[in-house]
CSV table of C-alpha atoms in Angstrom, one decimal:
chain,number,residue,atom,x,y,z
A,26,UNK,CA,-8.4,-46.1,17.0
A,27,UNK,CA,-8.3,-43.5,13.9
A,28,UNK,CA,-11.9,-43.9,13.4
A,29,UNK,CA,-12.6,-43.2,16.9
A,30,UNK,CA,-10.3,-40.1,16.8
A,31,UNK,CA,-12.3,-38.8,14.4
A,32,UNK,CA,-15.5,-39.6,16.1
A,33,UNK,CA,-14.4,-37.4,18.5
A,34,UNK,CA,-13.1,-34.7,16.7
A,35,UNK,CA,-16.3,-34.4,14.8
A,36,UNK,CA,-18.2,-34.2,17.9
A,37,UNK,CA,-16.2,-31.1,18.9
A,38,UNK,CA,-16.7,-29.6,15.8
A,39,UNK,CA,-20.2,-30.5,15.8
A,40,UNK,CA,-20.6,-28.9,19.3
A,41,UNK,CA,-18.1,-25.7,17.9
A,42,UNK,CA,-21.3,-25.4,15.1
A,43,UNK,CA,-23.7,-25.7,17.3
A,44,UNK,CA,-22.0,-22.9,20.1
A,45,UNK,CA,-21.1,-20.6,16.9
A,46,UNK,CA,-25.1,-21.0,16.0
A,47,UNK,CA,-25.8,-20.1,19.6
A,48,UNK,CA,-23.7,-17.4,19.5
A,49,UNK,CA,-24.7,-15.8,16.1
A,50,UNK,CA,-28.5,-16.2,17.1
A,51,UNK,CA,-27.8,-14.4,20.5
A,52,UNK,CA,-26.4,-11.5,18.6
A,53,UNK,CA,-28.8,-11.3,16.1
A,54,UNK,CA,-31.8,-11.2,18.7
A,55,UNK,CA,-29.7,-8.2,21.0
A,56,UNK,CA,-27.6,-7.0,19.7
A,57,UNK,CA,-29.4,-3.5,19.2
A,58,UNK,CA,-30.6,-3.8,22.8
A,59,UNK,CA,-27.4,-4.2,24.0
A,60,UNK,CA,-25.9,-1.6,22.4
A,61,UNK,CA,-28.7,1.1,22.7
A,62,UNK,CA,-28.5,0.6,26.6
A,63,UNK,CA,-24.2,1.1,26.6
A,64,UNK,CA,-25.3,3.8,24.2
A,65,UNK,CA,-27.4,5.0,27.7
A,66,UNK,CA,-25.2,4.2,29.8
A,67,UNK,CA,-21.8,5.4,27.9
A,68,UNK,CA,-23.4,8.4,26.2
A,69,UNK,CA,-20.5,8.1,24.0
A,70,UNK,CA,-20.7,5.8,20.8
A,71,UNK,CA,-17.2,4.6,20.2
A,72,UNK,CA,-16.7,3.7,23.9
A,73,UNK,CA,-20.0,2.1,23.8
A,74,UNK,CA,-19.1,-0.1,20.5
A,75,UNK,CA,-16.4,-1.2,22.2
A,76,UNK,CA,-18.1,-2.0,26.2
A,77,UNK,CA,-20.3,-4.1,23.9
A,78,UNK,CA,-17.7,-5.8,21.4
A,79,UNK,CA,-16.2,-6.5,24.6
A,80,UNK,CA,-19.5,-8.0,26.3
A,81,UNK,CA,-20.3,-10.1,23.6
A,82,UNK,CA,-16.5,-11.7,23.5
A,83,UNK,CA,-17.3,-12.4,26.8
A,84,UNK,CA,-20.5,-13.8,26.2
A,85,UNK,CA,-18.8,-16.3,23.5
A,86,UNK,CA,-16.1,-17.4,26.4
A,87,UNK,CA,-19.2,-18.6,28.6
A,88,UNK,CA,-21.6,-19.2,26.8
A,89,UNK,CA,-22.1,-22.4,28.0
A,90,UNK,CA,-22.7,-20.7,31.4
A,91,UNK,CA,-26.0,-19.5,30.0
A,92,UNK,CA,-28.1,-22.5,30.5
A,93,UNK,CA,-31.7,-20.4,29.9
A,94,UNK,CA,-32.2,-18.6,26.9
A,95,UNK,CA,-34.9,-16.3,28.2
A,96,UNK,CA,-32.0,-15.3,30.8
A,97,UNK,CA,-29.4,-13.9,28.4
A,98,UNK,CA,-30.7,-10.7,28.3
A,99,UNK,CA,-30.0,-9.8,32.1
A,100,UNK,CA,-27.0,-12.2,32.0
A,101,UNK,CA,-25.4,-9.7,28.4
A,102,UNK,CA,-26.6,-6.9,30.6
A,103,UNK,CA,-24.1,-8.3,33.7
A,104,UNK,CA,-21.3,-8.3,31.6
A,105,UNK,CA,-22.2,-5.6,30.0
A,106,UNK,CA,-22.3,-3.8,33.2
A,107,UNK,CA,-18.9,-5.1,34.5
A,108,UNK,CA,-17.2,-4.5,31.5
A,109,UNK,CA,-18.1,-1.3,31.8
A,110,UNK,CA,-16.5,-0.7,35.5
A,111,UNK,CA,-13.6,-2.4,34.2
A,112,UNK,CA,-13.1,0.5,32.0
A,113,UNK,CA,-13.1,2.6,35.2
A,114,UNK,CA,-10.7,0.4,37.0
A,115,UNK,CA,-8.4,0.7,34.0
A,116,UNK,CA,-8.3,4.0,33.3
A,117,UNK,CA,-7.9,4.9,37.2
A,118,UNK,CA,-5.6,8.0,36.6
A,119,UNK,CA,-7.4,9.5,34.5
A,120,UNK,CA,-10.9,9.0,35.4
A,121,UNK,CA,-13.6,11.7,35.0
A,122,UNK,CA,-16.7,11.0,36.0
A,123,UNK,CA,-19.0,11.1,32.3
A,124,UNK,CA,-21.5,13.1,34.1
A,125,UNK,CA,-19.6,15.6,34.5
A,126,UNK,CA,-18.6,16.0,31.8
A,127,UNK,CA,-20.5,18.3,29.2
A,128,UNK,CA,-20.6,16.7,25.7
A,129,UNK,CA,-22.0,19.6,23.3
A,130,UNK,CA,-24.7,17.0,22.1
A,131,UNK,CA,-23.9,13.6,22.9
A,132,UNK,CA,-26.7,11.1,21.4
A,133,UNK,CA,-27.5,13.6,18.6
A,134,UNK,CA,-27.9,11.6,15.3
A,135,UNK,CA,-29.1,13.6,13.0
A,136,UNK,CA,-32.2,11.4,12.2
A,137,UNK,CA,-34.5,12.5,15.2
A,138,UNK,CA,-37.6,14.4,14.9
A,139,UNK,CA,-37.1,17.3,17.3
A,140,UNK,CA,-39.3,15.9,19.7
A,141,UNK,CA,-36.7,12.6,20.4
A,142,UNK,CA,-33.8,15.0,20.3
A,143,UNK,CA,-35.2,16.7,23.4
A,144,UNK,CA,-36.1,14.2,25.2
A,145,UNK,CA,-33.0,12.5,24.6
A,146,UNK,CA,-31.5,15.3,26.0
A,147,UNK,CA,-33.4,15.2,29.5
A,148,UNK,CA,-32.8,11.5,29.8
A,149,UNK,CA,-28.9,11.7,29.1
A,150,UNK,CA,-29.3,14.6,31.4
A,151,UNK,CA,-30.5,12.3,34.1
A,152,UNK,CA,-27.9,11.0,37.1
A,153,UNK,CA,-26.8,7.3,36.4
A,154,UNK,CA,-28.8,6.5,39.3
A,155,UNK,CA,-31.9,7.3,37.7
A,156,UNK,CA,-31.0,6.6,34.5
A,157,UNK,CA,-30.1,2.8,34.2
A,158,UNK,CA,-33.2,1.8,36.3
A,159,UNK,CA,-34.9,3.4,33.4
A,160,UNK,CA,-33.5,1.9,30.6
A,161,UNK,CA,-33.9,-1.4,32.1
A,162,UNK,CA,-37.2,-0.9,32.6
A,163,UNK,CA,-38.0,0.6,29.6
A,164,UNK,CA,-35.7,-0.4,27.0
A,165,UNK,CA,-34.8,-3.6,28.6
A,166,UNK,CA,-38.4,-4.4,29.4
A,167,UNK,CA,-37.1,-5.7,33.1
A,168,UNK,CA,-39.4,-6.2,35.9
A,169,UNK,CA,-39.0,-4.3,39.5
A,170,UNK,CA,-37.4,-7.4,40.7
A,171,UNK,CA,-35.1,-7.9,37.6
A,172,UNK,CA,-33.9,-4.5,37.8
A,173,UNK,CA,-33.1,-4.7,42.0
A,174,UNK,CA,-31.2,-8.0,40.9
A,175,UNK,CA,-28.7,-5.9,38.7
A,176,UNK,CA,-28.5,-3.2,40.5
A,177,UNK,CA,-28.0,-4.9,43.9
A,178,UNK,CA,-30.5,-3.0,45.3
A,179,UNK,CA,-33.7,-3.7,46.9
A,180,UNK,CA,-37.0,-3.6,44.9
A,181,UNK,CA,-38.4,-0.3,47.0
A,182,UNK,CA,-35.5,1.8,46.1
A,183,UNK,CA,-35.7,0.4,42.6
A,184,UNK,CA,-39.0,2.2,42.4
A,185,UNK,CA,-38.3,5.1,44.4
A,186,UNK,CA,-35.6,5.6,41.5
A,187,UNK,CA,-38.1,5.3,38.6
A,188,UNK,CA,-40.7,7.5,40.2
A,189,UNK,CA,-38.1,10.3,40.6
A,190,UNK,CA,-36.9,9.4,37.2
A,191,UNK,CA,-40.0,9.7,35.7
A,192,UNK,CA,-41.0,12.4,37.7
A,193,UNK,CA,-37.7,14.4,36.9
A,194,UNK,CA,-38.4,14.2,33.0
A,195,UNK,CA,-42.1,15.5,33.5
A,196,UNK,CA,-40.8,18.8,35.1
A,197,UNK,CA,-37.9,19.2,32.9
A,198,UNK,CA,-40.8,18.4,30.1
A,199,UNK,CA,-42.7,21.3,31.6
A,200,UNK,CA,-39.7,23.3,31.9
A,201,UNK,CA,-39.2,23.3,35.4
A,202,UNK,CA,-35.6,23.5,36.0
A,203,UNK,CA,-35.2,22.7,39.3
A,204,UNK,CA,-35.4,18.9,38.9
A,205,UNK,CA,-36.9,16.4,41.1
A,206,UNK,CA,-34.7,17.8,44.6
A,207,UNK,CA,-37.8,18.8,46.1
A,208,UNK,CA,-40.2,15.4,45.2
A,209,UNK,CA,-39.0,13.4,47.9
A,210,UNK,CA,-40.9,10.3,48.4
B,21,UNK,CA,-55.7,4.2,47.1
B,22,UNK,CA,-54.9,8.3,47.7
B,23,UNK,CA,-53.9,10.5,45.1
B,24,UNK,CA,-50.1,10.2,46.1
B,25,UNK,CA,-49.7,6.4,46.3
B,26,UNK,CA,-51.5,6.0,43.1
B,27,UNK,CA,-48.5,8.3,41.3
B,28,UNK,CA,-46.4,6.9,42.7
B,29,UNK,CA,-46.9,3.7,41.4
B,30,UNK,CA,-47.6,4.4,38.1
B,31,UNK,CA,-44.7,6.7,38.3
B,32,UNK,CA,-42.4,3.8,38.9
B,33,UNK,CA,-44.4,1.2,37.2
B,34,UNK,CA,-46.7,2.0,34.1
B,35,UNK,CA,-47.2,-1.0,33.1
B,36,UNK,CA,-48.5,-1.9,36.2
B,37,UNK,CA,-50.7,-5.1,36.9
B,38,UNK,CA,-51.5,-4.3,40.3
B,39,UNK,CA,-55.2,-4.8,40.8
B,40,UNK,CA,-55.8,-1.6,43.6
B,41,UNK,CA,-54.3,1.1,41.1
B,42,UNK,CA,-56.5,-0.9,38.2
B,43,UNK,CA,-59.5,-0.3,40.7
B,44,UNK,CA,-58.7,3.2,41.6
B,45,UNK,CA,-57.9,4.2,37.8
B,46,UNK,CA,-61.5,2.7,37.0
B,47,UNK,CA,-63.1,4.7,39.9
B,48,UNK,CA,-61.7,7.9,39.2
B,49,UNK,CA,-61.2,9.6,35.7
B,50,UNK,CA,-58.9,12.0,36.8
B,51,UNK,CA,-56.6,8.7,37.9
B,52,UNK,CA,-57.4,7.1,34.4
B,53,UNK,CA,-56.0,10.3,32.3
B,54,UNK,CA,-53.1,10.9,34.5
B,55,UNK,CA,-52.1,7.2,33.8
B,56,UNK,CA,-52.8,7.8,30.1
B,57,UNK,CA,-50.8,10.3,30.2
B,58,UNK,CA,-48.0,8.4,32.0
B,59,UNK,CA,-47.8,5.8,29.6
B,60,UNK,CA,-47.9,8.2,26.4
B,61,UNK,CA,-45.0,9.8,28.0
B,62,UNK,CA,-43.5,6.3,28.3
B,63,UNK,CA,-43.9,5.4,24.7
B,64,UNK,CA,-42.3,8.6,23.9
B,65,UNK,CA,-39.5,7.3,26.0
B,66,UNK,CA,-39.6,4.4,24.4
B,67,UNK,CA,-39.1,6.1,21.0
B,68,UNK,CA,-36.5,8.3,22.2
B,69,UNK,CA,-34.5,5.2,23.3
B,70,UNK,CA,-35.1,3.7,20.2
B,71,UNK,CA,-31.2,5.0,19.0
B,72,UNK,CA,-30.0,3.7,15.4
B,73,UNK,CA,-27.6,0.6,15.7
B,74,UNK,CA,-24.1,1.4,13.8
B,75,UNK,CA,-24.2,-0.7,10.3
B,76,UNK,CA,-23.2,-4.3,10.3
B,77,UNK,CA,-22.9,-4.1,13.9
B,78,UNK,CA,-24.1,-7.3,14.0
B,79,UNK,CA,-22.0,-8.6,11.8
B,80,UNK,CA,-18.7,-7.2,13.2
B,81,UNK,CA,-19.8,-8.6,16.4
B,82,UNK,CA,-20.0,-12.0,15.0
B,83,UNK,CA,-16.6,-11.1,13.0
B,84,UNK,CA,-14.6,-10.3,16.0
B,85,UNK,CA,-15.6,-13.2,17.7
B,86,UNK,CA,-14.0,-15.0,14.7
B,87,UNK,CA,-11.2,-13.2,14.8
B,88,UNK,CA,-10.6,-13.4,19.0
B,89,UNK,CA,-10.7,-17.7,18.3
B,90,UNK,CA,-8.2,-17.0,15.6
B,91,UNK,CA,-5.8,-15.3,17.5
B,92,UNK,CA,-6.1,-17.1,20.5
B,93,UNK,CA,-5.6,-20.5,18.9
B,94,UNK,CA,-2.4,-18.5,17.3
B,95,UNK,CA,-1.3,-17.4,20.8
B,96,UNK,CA,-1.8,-20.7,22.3
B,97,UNK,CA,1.4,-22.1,20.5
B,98,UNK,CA,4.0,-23.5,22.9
B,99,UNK,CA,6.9,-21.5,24.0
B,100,UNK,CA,9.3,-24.0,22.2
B,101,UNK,CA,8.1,-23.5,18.6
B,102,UNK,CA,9.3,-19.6,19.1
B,103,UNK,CA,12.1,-21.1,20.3
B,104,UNK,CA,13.1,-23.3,17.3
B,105,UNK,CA,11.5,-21.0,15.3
B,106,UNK,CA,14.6,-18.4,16.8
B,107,UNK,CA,16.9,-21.0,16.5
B,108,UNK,CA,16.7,-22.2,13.0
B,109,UNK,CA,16.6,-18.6,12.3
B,110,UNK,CA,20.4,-18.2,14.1
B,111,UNK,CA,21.1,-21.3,11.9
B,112,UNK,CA,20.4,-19.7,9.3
B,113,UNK,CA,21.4,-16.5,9.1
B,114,UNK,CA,25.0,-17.9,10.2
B,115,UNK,CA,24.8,-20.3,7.3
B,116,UNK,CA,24.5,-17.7,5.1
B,117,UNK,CA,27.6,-15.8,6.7
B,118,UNK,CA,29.6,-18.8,6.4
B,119,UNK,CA,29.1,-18.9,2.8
B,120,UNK,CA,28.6,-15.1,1.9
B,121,UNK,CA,30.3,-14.1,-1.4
B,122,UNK,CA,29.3,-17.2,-3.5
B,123,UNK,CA,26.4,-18.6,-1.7
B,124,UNK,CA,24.4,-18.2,-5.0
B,125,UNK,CA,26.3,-20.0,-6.9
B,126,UNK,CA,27.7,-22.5,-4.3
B,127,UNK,CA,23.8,-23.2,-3.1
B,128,UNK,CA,23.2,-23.9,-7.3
B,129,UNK,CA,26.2,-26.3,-7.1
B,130,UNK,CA,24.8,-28.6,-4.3
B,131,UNK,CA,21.7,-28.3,-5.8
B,132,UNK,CA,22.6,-29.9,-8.9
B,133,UNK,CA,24.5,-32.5,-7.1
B,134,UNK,CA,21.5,-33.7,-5.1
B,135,UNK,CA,20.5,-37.1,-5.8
B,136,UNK,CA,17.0,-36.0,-7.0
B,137,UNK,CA,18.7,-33.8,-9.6
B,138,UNK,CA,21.0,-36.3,-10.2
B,139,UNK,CA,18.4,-38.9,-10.6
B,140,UNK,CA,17.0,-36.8,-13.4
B,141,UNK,CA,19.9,-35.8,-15.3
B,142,UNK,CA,21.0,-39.8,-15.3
B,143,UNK,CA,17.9,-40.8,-16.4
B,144,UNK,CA,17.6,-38.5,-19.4
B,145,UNK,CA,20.4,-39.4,-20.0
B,146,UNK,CA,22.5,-42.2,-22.1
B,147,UNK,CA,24.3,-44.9,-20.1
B,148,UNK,CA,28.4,-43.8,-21.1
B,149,UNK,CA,29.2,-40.6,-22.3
B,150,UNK,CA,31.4,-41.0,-25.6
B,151,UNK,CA,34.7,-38.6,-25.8
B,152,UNK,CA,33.7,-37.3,-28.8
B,153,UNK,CA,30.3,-36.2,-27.7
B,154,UNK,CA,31.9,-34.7,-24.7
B,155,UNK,CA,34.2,-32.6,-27.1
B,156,UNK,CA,31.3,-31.4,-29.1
B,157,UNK,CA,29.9,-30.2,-25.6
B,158,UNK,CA,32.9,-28.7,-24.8
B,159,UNK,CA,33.7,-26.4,-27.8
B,160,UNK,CA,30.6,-24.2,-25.9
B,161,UNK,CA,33.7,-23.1,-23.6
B,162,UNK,CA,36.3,-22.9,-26.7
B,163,UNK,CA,38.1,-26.0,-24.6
B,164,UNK,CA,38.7,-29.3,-25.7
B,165,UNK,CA,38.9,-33.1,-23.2
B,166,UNK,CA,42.5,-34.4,-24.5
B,167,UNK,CA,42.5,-37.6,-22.2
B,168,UNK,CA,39.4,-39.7,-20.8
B,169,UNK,CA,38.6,-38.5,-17.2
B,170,UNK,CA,37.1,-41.7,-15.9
B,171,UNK,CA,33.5,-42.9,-16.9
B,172,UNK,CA,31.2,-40.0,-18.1
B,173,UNK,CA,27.4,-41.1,-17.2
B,174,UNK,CA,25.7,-38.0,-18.2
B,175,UNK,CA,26.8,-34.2,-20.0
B,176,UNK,CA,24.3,-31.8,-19.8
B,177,UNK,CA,24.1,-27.9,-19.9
B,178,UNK,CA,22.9,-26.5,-16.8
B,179,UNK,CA,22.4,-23.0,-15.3
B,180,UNK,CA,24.3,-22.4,-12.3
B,181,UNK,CA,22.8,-19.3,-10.7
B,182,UNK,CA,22.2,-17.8,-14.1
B,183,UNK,CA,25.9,-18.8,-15.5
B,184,UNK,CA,25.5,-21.6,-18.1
B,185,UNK,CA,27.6,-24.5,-17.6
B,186,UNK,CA,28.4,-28.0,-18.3
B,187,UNK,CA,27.4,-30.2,-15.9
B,188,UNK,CA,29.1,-34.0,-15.9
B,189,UNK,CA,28.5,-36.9,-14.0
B,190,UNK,CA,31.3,-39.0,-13.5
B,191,UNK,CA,32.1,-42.5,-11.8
B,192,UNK,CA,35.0,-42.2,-9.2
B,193,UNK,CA,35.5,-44.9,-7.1
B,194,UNK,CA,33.5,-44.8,-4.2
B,195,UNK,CA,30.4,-42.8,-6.0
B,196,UNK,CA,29.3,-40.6,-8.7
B,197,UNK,CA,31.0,-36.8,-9.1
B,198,UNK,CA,30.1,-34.2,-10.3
B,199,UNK,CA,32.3,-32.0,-13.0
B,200,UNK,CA,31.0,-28.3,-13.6
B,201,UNK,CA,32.6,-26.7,-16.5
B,202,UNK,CA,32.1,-23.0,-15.8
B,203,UNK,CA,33.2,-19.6,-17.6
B,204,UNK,CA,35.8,-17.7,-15.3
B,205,UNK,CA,35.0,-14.6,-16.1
B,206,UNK,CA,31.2,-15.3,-14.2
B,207,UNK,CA,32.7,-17.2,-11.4
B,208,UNK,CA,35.1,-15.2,-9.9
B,209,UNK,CA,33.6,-15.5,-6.6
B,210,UNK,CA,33.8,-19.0,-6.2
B,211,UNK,CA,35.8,-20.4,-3.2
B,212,UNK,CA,38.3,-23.1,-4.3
B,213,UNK,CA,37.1,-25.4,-1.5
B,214,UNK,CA,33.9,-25.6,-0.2
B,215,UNK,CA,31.4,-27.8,1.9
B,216,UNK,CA,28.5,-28.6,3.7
B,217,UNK,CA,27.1,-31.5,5.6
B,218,UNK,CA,27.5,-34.4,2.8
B,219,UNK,CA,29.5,-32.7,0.2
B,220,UNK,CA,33.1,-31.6,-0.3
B,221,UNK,CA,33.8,-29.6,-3.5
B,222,UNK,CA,37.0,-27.6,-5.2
B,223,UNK,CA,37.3,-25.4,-7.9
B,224,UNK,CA,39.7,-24.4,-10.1
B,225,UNK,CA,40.8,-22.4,-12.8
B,226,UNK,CA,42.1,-23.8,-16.1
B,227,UNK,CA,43.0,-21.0,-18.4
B,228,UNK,CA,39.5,-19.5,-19.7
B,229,UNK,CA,37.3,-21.8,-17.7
B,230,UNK,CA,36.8,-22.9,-13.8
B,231,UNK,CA,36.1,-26.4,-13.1
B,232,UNK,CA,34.1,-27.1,-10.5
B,233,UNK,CA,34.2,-30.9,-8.8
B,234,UNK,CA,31.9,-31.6,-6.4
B,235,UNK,CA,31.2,-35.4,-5.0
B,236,UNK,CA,31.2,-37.1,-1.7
B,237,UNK,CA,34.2,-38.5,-1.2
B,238,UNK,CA,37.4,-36.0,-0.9
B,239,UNK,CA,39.8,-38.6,-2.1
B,240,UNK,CA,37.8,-39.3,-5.1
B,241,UNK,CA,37.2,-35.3,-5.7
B,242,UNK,CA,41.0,-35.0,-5.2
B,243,UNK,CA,41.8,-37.6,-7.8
B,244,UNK,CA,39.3,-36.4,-10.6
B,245,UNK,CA,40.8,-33.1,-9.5
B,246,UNK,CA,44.1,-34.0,-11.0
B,247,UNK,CA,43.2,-36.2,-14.0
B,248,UNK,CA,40.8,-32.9,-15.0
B,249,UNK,CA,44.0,-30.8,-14.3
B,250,UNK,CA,45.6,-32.4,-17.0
B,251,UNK,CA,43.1,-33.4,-19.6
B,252,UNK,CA,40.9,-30.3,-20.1
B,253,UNK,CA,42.6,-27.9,-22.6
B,254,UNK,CA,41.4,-24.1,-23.3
């Protein structure tokens, strides 16, 4: 009977190890993704360590949820995405919407040829709308589909959003100020 | 493909597979440079995306995770352990009101007169304690033992608290006693009778000196009491 009892206790640990490796790989491999993209999303970097501190405990709890590896990026960017409304839902009373609000230079590091700083500038500048499709796409490396998935959305308004993304950084490129109202597609 | 379609898509979609814009890109080079210059502006985009992690981040990440598990596992601890935890806490901070004043030096007293202490003392020590050894012990206090108490197994100098005294162990009748010989002047506090659970114990002042008798039996602590009473001189 003890020796059984100990079979199965080192089975658990054995399965803790092997859910601790899991979980240590998974961060290693996105952890920058997943932070640059609540970085996008966030525009502010202590709020966005946290959405992602947050994410990844979550992660831990269900890990075993995640059956496919090549998944876990879109299933981090789930929670990622939910964690970040439940900072909304908490902070009802006092919500401002972080568009509105004007940060002097939000994702400024210092580090950034001038060139980055700019354009980092137009695609903070961006609405949300416009904004996440593009990080998924770009940054995330998410297909049409992928992106419609997250989003809830269906694939042509997906790419109606990146065309007017895209199309909105050209002109502020160019310095056309009135962005993107008059490209309808 | 017209000129607007074909923008469109490589608006939305650069990196495009689709085999009509590749077509339409290869028949045109006006379509080619505009995608080329679509997908610079995309690696640019790229770059600019490209923020700088925080330090360790990692690391902390992995940390924290640790830490959640910790304190969870700390949280999951039933309701009753806070419970007895709150109760033996009650217990004991009304123990120590019970016995505030001389708790030190009461708390030394049983402690001496555990049977593990005991144990110890008796075995280091020699099976009957002769009078005249006793005496010798005694002159410590300026006191001499006129009359034999009873049987003396063991005469040691112990630290009570931080008060040196002479500690005896004597045979009553239903056990082994214990006989402190303590200087009054450091023991002032004392109470004359005391207790707990196992052990009854009096004191008493003879002169220069406080005898302490503590055993388990208060018949046998009241007897020792009264030959003690009448053999110690200071």
């Amino acid at each position: 009977m003890f020796s059984r009892n100990k079979n199965l206790s080192s089975s658990v640990s054995t399965d803790m190890m092997k859910k601790q490796k899991r979980y240590e790989a998974l961060v290693k491999a996105l952890h920058a993704d997943i932070f640059r993209y609540a970085m996008w999303l966030i525009k502010d970097k202590a709020i966005a360590e946290d959405v992602v501190q947050e994410t990844f405990l979550r992660a831990w709890k269900s890990l075993d949820s995640l059956k496919d590896e090549g998944a876990a990026k879109s299933w981090l960017i789930t929670i990622l995405r939910r964690e970040n409304a439940r900072r909304f839902e908490r902070k009802q009373f006092d919500l401002v919407d972080i568009d509105d609000v004007s940060v002097a230079d939000p994702i400024n590091f210092g580090d950034v040829v001038l060139e980055h700083r700019e354009l980092r500038r137009i695609i903070g500048d961006l609405s949300e709308e416009y904004r996440e499709p593009l990080m998924m796409q770009i940054l995330m490396g998410f297909s049409g589909d992928e992106i419609a998935e997250q989003l809830n959305l269906n694939k042509n308004t997906v790419m109606t959003r990146l065309f007017r993304a895209r199309n909105q950084i050209k002109e502020a490129l160019l310095g056309d100020q009135t962005k993107g109202e008059q490209v309808n597609g | 493909m017209d000129e607007l379609s074909f923008r469109r898509t490589i608006y939305a979609e650069p990196n495009t597979t689709d085999p009509d814009v590749i077509q339409a890109a290869k028949d045109d080079p006006a379509k080619q440079a505009f995608w080329d210059e679509v997908k610079a502006m995309d690696a640019q985009l790229a770059q600019a995306m490209n923020i700088p992690i925080p330090e360790n981040f990692a690391d902390k990440l992995i940390l924290r995770q640790g830490m959640d598990e910790f304190t969870q596992k700390r949280q999951k601890r039933p309701w009753y352990v806070a419970m007895a935890a709150s109760v033996a806490m009650v217990v004991g901070v009304s123990y120590m009101t019970l016995f505030a004043g001389n708790s030190g030096l009461v708390n030394d007293v049983f402690a001496h007169v555990s049977h593990e202490y005991m144990a110890k003392e008796l075995a280091m020590s020699s099976q009957t304690v002769s009078q005249e050894a006793l005496n010798e012990k005694m002159t410590t206090f300026n006191g001499t033992l006129s009359e034999e108490i009873g049987e003396v197994v063991s005469a040691n100098y112990c630290y009570l608290d931080t008060i040196r005294s002479l500690h005896m162990i004597v045979k009553g009748e239903k056990g082994l006693l214990s006989l402190f010989v303590v200087p009054q002047s450091k023991s002032q506090d004392l109470k004359e009778e005391f207790s707990n659970d196992e052990l009854v114990g009096t004191s008493f002042l003879l002169a220069s000196a406080k005898i302490i008798i503590v055993g388990n039996d208060r018949d046998d602590v009241a007897q020792l009491q009264q030959v003690a009473q009448s053999s110690f001189r200071f």
